[in-house]
mmCIF file of C-alpha atoms in Angstrom:
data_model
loop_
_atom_site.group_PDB
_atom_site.id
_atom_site.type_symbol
_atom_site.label_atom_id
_atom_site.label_comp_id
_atom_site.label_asym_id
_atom_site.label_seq_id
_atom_site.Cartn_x
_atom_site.Cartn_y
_atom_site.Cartn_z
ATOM 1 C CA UNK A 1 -127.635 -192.130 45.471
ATOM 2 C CA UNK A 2 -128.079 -189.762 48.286
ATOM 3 C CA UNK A 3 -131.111 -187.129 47.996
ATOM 4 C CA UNK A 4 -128.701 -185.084 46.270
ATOM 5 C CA UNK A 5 -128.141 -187.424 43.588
ATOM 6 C CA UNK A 6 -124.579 -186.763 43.947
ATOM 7 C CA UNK A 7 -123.313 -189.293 46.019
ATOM 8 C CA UNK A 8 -124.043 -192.995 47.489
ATOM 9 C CA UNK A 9 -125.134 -193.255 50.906
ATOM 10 C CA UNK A 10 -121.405 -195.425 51.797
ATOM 11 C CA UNK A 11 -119.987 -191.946 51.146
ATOM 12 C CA UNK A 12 -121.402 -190.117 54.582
ATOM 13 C CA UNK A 13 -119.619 -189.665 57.317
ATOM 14 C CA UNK A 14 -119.911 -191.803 60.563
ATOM 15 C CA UNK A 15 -121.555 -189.589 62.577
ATOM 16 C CA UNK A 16 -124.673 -188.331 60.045
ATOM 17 C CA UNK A 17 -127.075 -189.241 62.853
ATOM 18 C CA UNK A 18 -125.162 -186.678 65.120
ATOM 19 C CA UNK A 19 -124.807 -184.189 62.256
ATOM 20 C CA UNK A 20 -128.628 -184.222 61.221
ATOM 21 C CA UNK A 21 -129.821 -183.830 64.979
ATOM 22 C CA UNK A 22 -127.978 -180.690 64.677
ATOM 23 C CA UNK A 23 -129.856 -179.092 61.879
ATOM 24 C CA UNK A 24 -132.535 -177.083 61.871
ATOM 25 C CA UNK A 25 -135.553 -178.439 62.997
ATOM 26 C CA UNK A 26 -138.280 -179.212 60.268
ATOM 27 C CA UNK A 27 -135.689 -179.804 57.695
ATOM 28 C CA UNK A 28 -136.142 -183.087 55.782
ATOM 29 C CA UNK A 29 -132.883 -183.499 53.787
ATOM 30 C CA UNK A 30 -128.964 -183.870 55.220
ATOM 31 C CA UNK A 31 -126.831 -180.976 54.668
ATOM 32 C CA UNK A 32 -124.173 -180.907 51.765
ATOM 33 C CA UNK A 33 -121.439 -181.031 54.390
ATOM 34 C CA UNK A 34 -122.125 -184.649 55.403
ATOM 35 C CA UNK A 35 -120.473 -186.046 52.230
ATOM 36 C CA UNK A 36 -116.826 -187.032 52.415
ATOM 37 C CA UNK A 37 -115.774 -185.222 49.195
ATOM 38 C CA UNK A 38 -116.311 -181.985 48.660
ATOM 39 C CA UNK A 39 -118.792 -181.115 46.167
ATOM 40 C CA UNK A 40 -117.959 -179.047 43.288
ATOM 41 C CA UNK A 41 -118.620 -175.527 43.682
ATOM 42 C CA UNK A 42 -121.281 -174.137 40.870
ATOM 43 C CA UNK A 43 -121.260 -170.530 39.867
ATOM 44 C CA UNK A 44 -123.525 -167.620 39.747
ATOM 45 C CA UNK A 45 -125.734 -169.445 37.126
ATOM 46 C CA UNK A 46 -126.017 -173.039 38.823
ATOM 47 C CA UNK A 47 -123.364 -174.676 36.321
ATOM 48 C CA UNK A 48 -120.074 -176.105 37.624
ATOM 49 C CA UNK A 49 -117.512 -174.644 35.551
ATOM 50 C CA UNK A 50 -117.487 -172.746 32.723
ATOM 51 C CA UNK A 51 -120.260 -172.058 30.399
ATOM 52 C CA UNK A 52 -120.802 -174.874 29.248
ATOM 53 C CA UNK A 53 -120.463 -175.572 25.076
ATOM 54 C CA UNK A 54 -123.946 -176.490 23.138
ATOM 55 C CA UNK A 55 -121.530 -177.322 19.561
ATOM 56 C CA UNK A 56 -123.316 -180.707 18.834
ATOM 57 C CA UNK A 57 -121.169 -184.172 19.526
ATOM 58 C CA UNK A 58 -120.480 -185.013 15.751
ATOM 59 C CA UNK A 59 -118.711 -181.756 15.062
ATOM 60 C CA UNK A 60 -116.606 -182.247 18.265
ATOM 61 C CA UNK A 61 -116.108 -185.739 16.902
ATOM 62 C CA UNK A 62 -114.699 -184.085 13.618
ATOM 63 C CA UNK A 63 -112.869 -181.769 15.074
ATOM 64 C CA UNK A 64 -110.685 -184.446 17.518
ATOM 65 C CA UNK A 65 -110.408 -186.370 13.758
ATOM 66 C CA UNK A 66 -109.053 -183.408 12.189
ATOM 67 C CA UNK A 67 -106.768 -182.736 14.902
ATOM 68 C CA UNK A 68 -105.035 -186.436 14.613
ATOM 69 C CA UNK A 69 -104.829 -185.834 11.222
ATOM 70 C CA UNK A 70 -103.534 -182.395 11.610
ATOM 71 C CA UNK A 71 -100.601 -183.930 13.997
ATOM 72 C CA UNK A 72 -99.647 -186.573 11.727
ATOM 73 C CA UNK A 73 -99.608 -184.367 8.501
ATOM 74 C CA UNK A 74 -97.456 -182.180 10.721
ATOM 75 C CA UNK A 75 -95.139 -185.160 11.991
ATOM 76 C CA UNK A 76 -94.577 -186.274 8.675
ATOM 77 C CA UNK A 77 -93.207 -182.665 7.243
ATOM 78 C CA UNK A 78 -91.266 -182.322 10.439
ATOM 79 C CA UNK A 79 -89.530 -185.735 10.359
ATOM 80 C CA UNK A 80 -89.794 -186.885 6.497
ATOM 81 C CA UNK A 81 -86.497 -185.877 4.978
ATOM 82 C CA UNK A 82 -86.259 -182.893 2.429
ATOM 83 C CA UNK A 83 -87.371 -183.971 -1.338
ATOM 84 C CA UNK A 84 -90.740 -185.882 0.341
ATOM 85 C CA UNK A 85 -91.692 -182.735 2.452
ATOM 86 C CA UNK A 86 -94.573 -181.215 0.884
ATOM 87 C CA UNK A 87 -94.273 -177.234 0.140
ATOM 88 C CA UNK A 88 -96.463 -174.495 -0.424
ATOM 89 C CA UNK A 89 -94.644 -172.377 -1.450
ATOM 90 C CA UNK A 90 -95.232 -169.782 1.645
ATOM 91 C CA UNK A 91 -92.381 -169.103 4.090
ATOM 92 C CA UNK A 92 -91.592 -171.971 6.420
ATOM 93 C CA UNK A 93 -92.542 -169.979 9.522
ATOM 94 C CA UNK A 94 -95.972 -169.562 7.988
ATOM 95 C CA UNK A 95 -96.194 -173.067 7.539
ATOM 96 C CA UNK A 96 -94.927 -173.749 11.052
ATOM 97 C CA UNK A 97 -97.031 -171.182 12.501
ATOM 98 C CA UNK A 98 -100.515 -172.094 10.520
ATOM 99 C CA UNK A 99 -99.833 -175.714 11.220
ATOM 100 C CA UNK A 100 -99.892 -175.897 14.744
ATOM 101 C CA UNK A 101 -102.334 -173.231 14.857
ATOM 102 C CA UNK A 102 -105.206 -176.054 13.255
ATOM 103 C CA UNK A 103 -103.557 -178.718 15.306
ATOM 104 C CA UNK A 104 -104.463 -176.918 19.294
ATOM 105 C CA UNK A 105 -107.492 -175.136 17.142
ATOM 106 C CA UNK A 106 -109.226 -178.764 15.773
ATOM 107 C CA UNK A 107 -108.096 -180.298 19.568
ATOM 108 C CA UNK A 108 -109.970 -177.316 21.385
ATOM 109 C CA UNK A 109 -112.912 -177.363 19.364
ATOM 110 C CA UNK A 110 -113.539 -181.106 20.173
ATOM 111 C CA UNK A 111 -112.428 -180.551 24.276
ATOM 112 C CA UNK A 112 -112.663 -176.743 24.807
ATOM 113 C CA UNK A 113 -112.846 -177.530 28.932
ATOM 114 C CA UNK A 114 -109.336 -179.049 28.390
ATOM 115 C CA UNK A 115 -107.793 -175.616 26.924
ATOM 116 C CA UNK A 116 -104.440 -175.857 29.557
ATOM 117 C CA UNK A 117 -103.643 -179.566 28.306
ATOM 118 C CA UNK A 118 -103.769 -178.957 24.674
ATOM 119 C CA UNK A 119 -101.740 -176.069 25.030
ATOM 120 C CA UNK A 120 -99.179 -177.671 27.018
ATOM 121 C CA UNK A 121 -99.110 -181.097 25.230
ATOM 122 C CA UNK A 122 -99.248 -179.050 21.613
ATOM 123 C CA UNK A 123 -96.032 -177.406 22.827
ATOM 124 C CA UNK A 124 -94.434 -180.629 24.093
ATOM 125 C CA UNK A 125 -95.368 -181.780 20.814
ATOM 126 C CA UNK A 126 -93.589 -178.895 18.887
ATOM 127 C CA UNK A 127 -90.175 -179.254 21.172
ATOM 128 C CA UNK A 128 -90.558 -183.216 20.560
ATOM 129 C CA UNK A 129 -90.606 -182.786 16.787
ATOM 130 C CA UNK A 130 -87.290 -179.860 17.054
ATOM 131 C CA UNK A 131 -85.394 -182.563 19.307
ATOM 132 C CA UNK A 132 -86.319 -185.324 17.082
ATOM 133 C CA UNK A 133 -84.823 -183.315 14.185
ATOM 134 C CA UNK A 134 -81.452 -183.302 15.417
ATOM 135 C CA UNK A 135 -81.078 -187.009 15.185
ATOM 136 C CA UNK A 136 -81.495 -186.787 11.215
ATOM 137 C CA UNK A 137 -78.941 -186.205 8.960
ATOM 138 C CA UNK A 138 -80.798 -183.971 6.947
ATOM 139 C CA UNK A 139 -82.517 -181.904 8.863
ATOM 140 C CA UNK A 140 -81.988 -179.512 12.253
ATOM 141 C CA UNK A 141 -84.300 -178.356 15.072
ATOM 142 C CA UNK A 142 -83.921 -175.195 15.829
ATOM 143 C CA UNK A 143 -84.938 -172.382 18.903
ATOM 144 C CA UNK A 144 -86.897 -170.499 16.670
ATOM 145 C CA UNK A 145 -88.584 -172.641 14.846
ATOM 146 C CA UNK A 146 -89.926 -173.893 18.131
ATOM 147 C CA UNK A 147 -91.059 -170.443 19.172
ATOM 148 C CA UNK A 148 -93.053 -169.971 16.073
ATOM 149 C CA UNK A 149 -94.911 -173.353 16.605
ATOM 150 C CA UNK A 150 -95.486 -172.617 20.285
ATOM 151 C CA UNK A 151 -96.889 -169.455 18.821
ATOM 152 C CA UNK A 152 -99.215 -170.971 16.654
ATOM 153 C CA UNK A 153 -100.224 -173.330 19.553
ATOM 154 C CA UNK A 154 -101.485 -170.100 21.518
ATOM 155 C CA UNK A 155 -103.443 -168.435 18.921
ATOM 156 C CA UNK A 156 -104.930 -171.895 17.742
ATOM 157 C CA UNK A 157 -105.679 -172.183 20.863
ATOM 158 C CA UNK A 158 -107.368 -169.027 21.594
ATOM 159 C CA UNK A 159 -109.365 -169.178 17.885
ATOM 160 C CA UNK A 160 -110.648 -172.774 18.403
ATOM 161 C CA UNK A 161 -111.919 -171.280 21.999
ATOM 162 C CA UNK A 162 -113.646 -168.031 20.353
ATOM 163 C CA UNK A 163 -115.019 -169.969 17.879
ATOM 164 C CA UNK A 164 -116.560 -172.765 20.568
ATOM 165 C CA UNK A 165 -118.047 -169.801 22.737
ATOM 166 C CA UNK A 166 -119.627 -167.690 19.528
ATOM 167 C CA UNK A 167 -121.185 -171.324 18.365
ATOM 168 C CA UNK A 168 -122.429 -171.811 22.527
ATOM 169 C CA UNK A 169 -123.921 -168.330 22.142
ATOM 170 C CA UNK A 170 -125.765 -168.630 18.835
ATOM 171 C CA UNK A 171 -127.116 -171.613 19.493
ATOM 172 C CA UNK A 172 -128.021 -170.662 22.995
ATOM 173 C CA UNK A 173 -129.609 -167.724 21.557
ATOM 174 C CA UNK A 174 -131.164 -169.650 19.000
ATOM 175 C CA UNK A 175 -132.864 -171.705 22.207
ATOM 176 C CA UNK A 176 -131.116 -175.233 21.818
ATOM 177 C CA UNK A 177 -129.883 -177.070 24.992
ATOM 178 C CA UNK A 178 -127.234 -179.035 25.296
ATOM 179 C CA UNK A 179 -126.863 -182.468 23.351
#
């Protein structure tokens, strides 16, 4: 690796002996602009990113277990026809709503830095499942019911992240680092 630690040394440009001559004198490492790729920009704090989450890797583990769980509990009311779907006996748009709510919650508490994909894949899920409805018999997909899932998605979504940033801060404040 270079002396950033970053990169290998294959990665420099041609012309590093040209571009070091031009530094300031007295200056023992190469500039960051010699590297090919660009490096990642770090905020204020020194992190690149976002804050980065401290929620140890066995509940993230969990949580991504949950979540496959979650979708195939969800896969199986959606697609399963009527007599083996199981009830609760709360309104089907509660259902709907609740269920994809844990599905992008469990996914965002195990990969909270990949909020956009879960949100869009949970909602490509939901308009799968509606499509794939109107090939049974016995069931129908409909506009609505998609909205309500997609709806779900979002506030899953933004719980599991609330709930990943409140565990970052408490243990932060509690003085753990990250696993």
């Amino acid at each position: 690796p270079d002396s950033f630690g970053t990169r290998p040394h294959r990665f420099r440009t041609l012309n590093a002996a040209a571009d070091l001559s031009s530094q300031n004198e007295g200056q023992s490492r190469p500039s960051p602009t010699l590297s090919r790729w660009p490096r990642r920009r770090r905020n204020r704090r020194g992190r690149q990113g976002a804050c980065p989450s401290l929620m140890p890797s066995p509940l993230r583990t969990a949580a991504a277990i949950a979540g496959v769980i979650v979708l195939a509990v969800i896969a199986f009311a959606t697609l399963s026809p009527l007599n083996l779907r199981p009830e609760t006996g709360e309104p089907a748009n509660l259902e709907r709503f609740a269920a994809f709510a844990a599905l992008s919650g469990a996914f965002v508490l195990a990969r909270p830095q990949r909020w956009l994909w879960i949100l869009l894949l949970t909602i490509a899920v939901a308009a799968l499942l509606e499509a794939a409805q109107n090939m049974l018999p016995d069931r129908h997909g409909r506009l609505i019911d998609f909205a309500v899932k997609a709806m779900g998605a979002g506030v899953g979504l933004l719980a599991g992240l609330c709930v990943d940033r409140l565990a970052s801060l408490c243990l932060r404040a509690s003085g753990r680092r990250a696993p």
